[in-house]
Short mmCIF file of N, CA and C in Angstrom, two decimals:
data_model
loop_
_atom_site.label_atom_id
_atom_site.label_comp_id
_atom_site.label_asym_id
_atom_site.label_seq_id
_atom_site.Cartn_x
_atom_site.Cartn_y
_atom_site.Cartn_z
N UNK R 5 26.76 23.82 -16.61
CA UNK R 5 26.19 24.32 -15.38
C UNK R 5 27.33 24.73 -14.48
N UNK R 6 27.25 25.73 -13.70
CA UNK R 6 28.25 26.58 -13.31
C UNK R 6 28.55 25.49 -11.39
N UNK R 7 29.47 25.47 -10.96
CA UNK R 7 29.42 24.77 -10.08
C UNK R 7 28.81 24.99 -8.99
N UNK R 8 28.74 26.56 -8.35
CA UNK R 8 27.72 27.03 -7.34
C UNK R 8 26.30 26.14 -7.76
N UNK R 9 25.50 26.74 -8.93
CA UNK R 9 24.32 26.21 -9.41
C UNK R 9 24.20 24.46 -8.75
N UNK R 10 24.73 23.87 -9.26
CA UNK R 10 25.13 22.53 -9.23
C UNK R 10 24.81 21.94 -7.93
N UNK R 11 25.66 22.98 -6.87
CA UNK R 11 26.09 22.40 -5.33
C UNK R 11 24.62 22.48 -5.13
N UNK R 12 23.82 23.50 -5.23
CA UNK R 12 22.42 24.16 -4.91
C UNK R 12 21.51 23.10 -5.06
N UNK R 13 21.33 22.87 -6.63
CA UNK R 13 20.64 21.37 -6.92
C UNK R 13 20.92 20.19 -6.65
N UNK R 14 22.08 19.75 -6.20
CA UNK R 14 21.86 18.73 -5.58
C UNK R 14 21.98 18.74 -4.08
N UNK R 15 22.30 19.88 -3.43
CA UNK R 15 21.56 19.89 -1.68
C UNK R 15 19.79 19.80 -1.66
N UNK R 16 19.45 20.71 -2.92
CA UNK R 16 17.68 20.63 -3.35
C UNK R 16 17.17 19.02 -2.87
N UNK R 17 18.04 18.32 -4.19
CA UNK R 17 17.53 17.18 -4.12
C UNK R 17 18.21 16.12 -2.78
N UNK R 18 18.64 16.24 -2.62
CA UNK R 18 19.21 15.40 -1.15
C UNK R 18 17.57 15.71 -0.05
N UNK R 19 17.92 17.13 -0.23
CA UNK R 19 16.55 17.66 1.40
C UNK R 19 15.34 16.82 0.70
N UNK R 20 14.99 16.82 -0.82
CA UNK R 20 13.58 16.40 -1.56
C UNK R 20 13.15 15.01 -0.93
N UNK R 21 14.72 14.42 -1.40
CA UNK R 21 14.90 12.53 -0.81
C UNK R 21 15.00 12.28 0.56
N UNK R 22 15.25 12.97 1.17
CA UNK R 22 15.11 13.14 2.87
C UNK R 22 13.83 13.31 3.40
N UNK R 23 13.33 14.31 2.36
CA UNK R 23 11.66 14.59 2.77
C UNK R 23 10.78 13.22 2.34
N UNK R 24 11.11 12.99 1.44
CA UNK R 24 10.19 11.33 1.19
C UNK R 24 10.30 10.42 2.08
N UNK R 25 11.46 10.27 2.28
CA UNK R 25 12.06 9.04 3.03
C UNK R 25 11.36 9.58 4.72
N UNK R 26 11.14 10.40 5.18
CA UNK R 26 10.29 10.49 6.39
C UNK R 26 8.91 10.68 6.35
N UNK R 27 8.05 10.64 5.28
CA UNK R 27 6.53 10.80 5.10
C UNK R 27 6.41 9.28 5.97
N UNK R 28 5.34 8.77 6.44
CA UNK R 28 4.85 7.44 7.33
C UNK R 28 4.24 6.47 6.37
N UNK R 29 4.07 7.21 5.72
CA UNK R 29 3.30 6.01 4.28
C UNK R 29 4.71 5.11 3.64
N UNK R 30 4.28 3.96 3.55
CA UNK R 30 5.06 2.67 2.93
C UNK R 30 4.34 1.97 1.95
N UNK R 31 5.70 1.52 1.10
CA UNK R 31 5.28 0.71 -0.54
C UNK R 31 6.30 -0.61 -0.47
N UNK R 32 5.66 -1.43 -1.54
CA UNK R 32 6.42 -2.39 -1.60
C UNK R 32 6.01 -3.56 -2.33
N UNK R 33 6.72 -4.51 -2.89
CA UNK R 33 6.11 -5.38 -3.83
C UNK R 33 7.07 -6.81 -3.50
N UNK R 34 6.29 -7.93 -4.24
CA UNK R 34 6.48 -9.35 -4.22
C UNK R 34 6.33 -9.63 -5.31
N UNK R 35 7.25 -10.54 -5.86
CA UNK R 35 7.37 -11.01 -7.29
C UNK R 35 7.01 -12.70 -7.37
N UNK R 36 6.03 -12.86 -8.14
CA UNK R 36 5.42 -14.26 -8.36
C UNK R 36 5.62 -14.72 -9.64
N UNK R 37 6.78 -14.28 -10.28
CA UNK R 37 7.27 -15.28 -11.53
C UNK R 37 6.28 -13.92 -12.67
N UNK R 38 4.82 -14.38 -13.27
CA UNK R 38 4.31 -13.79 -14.18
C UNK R 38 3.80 -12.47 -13.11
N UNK R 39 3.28 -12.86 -11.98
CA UNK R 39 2.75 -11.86 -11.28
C UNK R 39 3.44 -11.35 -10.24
N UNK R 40 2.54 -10.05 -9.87
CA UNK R 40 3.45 -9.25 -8.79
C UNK R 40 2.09 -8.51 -7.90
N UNK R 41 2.91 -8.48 -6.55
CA UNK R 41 1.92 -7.94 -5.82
C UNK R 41 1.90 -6.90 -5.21
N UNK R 42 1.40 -5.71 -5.13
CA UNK R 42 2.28 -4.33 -4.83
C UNK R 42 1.36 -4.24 -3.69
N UNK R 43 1.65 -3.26 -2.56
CA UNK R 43 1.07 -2.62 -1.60
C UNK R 43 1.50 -1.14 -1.18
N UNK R 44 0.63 -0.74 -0.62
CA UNK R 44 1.13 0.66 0.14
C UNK R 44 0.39 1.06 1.59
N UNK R 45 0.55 1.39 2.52
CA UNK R 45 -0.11 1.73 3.63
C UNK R 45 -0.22 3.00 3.83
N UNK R 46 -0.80 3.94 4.36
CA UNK R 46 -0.73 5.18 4.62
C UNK R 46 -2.08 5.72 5.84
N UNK R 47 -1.83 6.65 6.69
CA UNK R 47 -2.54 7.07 7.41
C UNK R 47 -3.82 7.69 6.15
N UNK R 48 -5.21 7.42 6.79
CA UNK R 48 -6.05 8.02 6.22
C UNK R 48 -6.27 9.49 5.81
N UNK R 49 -5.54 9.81 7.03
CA UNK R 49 -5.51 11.54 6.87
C UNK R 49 -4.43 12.43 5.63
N UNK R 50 -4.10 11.32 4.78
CA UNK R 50 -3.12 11.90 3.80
C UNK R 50 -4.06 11.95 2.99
N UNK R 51 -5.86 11.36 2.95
CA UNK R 51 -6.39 11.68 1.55
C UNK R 51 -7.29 12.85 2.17
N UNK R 52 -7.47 13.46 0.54
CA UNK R 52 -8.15 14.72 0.97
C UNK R 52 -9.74 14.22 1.03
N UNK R 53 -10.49 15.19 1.35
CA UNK R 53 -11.86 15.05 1.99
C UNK R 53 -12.90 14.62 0.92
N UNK R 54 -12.58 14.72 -0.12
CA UNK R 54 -13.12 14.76 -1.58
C UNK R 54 -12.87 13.52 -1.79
N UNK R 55 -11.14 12.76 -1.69
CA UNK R 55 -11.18 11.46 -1.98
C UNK R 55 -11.17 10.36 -1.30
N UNK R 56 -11.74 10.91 0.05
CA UNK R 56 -12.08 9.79 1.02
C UNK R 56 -13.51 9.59 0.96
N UNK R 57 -14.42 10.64 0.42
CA UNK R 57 -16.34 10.69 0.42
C UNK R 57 -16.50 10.09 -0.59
N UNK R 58 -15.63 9.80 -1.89
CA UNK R 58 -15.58 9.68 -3.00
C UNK R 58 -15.45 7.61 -3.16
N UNK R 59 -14.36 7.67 -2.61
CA UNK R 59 -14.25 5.94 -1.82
C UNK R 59 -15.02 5.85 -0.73
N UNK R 60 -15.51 6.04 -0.42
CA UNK R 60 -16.79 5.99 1.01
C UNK R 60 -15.62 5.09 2.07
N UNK R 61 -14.59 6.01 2.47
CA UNK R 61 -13.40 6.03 3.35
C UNK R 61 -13.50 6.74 4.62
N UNK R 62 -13.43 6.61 5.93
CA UNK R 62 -13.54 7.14 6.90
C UNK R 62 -11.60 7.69 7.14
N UNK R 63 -12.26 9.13 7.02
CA UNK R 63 -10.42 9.73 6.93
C UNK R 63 -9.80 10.28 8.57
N UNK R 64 -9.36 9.61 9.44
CA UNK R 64 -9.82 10.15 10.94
C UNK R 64 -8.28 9.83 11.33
N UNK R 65 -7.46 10.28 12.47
CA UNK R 65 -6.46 9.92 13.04
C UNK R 65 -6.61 8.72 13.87
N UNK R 66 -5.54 7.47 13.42
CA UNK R 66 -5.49 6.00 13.84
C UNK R 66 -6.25 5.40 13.33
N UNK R 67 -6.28 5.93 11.87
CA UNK R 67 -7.40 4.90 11.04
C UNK R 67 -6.51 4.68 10.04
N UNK R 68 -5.59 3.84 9.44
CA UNK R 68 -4.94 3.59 8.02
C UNK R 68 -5.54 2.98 7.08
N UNK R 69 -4.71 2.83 6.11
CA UNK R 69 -5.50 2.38 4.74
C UNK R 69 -4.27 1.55 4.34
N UNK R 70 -4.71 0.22 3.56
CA UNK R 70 -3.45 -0.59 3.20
C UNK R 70 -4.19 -1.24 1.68
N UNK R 71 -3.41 -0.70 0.82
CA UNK R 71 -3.44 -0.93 -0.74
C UNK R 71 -2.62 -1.80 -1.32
N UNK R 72 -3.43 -2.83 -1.99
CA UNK R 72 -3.41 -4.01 -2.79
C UNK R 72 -3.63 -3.97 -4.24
N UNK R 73 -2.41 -4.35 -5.05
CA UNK R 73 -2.72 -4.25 -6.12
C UNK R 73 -2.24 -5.55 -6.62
N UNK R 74 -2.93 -6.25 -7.98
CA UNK R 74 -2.38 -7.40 -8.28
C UNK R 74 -1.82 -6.84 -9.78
N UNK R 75 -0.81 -7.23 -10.17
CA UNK R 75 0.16 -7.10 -11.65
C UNK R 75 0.14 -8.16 -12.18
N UNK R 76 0.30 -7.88 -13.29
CA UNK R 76 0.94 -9.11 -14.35
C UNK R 76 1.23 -8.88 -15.31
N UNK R 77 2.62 -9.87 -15.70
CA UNK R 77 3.59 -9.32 -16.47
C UNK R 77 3.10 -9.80 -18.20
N UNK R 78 3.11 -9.24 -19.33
CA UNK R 78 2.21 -9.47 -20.30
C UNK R 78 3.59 -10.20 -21.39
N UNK R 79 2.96 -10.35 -22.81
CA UNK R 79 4.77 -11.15 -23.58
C UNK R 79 5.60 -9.79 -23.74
N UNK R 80 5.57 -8.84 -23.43
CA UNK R 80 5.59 -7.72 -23.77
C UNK R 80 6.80 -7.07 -22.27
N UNK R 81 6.39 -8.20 -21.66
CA UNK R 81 7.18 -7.38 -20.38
C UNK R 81 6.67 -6.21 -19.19
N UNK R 82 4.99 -5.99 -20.08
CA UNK R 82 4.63 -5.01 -19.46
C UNK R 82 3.86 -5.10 -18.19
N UNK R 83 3.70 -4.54 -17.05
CA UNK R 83 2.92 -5.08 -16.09
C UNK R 83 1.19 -4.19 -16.05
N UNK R 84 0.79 -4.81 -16.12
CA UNK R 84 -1.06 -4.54 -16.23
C UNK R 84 -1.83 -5.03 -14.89
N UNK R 85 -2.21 -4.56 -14.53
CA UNK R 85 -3.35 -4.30 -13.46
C UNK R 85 -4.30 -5.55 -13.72
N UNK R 86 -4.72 -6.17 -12.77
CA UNK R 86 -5.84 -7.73 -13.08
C UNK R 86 -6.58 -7.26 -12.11
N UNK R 87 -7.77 -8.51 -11.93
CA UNK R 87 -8.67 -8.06 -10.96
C UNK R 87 -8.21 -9.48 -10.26
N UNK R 88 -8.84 -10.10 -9.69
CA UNK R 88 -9.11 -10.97 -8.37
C UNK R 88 -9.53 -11.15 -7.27
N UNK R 89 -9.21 -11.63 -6.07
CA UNK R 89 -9.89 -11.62 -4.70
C UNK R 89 -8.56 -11.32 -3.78
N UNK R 90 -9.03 -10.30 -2.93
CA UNK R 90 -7.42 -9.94 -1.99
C UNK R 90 -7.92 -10.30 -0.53
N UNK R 91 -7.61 -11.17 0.38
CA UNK R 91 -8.09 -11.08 1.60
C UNK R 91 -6.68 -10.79 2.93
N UNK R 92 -7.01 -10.50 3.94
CA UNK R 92 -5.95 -10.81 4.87
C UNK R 92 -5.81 -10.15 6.25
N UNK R 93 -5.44 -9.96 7.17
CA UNK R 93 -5.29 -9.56 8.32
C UNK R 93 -4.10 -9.07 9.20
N UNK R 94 -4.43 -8.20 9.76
CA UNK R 94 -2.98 -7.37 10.44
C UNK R 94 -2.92 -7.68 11.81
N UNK R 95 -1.88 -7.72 12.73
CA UNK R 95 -1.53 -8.05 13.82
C UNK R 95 -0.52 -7.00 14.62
N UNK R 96 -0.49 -6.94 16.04
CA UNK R 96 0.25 -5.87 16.78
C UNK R 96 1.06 -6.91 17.48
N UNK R 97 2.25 -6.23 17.93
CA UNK R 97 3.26 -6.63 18.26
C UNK R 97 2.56 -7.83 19.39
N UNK R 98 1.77 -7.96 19.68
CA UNK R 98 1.21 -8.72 21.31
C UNK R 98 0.21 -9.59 20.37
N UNK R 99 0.62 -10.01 19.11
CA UNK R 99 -0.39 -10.68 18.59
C UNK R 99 -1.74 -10.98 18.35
N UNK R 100 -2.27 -9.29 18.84
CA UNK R 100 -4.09 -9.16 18.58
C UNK R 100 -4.14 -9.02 17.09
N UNK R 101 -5.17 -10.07 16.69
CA UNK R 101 -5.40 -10.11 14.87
C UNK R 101 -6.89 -9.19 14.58
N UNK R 102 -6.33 -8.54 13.92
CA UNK R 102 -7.65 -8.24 12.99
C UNK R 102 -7.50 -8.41 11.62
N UNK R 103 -9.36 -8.90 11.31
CA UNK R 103 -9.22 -9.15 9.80
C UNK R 103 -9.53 -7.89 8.84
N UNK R 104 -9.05 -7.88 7.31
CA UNK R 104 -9.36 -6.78 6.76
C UNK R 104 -10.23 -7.16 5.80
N UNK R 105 -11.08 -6.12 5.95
CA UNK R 105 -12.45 -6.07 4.42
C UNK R 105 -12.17 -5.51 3.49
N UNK R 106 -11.20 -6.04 2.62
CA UNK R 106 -10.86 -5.25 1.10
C UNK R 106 -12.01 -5.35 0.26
N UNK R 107 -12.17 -4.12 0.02
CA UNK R 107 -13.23 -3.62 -1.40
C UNK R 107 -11.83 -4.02 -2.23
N UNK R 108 -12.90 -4.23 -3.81
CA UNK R 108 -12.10 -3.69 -4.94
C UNK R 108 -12.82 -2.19 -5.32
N UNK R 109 -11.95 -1.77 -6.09
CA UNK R 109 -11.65 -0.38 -6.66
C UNK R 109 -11.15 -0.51 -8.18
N UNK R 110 -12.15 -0.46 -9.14
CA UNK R 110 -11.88 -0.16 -10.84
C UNK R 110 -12.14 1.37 -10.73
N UNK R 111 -10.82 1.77 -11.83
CA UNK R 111 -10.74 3.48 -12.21
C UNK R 111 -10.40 3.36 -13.13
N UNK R 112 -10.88 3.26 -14.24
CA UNK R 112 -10.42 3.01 -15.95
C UNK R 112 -9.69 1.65 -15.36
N UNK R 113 -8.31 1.16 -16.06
CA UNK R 113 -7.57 -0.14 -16.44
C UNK R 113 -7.25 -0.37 -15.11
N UNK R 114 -7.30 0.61 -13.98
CA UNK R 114 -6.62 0.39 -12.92
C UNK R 114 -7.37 -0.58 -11.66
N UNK R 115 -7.11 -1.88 -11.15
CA UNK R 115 -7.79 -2.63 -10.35
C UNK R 115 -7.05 -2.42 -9.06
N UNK R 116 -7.62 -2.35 -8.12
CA UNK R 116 -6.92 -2.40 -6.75
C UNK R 116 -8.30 -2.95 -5.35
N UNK R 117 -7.24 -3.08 -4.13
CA UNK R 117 -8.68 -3.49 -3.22
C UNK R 117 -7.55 -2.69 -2.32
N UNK R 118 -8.63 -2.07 -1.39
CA UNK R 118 -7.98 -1.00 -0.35
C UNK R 118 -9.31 -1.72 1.19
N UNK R 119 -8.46 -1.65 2.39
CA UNK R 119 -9.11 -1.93 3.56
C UNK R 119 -8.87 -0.78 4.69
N UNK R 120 -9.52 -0.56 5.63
CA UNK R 120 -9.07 0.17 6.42
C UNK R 120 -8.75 -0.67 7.63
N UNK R 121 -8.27 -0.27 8.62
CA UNK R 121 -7.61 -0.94 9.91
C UNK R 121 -7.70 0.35 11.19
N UNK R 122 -7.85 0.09 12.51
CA UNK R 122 -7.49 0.98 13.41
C UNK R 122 -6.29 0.81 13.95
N UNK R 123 -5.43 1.94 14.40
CA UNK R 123 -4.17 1.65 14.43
C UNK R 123 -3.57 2.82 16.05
N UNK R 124 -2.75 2.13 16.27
CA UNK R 124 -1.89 3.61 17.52
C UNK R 124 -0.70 3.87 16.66
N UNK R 125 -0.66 5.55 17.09
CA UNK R 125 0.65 5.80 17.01
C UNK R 125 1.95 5.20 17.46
N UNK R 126 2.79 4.79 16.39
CA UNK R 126 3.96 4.44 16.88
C UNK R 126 4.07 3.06 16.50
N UNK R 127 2.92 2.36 16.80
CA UNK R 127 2.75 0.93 17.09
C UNK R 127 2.84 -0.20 15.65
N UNK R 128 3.87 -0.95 15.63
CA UNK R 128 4.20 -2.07 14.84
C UNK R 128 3.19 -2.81 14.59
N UNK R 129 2.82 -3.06 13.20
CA UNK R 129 1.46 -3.80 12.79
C UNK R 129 2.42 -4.88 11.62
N UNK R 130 1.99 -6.10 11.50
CA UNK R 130 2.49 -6.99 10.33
C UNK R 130 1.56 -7.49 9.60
N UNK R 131 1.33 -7.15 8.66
CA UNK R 131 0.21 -7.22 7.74
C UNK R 131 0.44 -8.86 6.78
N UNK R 132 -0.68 -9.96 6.64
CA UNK R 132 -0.49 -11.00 6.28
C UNK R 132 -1.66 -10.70 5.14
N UNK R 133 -1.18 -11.24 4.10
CA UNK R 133 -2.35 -10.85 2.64
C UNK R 133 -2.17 -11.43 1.79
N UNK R 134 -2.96 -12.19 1.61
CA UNK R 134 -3.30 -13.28 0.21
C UNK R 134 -4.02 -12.72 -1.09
N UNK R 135 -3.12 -12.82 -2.05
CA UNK R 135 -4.02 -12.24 -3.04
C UNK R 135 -4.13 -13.15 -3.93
N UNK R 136 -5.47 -13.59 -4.87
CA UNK R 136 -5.49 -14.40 -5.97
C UNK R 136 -6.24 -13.29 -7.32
N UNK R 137 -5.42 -13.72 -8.32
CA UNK R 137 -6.07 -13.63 -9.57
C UNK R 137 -7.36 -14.05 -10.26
N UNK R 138 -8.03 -13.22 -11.23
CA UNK R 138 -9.35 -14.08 -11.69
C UNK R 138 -8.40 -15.18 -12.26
N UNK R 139 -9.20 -16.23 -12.08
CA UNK R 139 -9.64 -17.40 -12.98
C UNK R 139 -7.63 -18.25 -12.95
N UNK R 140 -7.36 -17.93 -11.90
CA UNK R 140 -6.31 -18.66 -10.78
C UNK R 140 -6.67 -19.46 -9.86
N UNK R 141 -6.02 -20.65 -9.30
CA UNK R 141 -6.29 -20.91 -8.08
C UNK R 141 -5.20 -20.66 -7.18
N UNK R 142 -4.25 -20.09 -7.89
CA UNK R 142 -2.92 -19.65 -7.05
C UNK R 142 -2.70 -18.61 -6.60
N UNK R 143 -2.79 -18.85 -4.93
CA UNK R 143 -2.56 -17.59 -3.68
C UNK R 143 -1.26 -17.16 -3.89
N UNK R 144 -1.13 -16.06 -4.18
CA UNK R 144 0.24 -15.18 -3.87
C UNK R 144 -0.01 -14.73 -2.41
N UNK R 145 0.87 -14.98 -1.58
CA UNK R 145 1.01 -14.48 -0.01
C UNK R 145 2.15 -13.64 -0.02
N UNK R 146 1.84 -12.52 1.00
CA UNK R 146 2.83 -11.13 1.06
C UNK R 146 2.64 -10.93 3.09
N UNK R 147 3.84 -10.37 2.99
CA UNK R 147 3.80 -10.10 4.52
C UNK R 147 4.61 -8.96 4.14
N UNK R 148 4.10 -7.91 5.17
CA UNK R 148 4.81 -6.63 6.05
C UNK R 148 4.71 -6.47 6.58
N UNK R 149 5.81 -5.78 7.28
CA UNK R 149 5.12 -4.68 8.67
C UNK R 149 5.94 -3.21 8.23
N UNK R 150 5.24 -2.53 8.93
CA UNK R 150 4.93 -1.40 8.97
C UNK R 150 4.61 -0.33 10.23
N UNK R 151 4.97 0.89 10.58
CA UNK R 151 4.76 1.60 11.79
C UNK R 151 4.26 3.17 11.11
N UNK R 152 2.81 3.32 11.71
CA UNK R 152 2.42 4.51 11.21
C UNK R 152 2.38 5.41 12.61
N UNK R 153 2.42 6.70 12.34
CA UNK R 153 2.62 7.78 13.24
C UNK R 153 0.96 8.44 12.77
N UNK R 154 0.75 8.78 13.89
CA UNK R 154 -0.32 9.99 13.83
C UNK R 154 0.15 11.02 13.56
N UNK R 155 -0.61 11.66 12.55
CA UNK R 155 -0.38 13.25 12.53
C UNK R 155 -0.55 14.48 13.11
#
């Protein structure tokens, strides 16, 4: 590859990783030995209209969505999707709690529970979430926070 070419593709990819790294949506995971607990948050208005009617999702500005997934690691090393019970509640910097109503969500192998929350721009939320496995009695607990922007 000729070195002009080169310089090109990787300024490409620098702006690509710059552009991710400022979208408002956040991921992240907790490791429980066999299991793992992943999440993601994102303003509602990142799903399209089709896949918010589709999840019977209200897609509106200052409405987010915070995604729960439970893993587990198989002899194999591999991590697989379980079902269980996810509960938990988010808080603003001034300590007003609200609780969240996670549905679950099966799509072929894939298990997840998604909640919605009302939210302000700008404003620091710390999300507290217990998730258990079927046929566990052991709570995996996860904390974040997180700051979503309106669009």
């Amino acid at each position: 590859m000729n070195k002009a070419l080169y310089s090109i593709l990787s300024m490409a990819a620098v702006a690509l990783f710059a552009t991710l790294l400022s979208l408002p949506a956040h991921a992240g995971s907790e490791n429980f030995g066999d299991y793992q607990v992943h999440w993601s948050v994102l303003p509602s208005t990142f799903l399209t209209a089709e896949t918010a009617k589709a999840n019977n999702l209200q897609r509106s500005r200052g409405i987010g969505i915070v995604n729960i997934s439970i893993m587990q690691e198989n002899e194999s090393g591999v991590l697989k999707p379980v079902s269980g019970q996810v509960e938990g509640k988010v808080s603003n910097d001034i300590q007003q709690v609200k609780f969240l109503a996670f549905r679950r969500i099966q799509e072929g192998d894939s298990v997840y529970f998604i909640a919605q929350y009302q939210y302000s721009s700008g404003e620091l939320l710390t999300f507290n979430v217990t998730a258990r496995p079927s046929g566990h009695s052991r709570e995996l607990p996860v904390r974040f926070a997180h700051t979503l922007f309106s669009d």
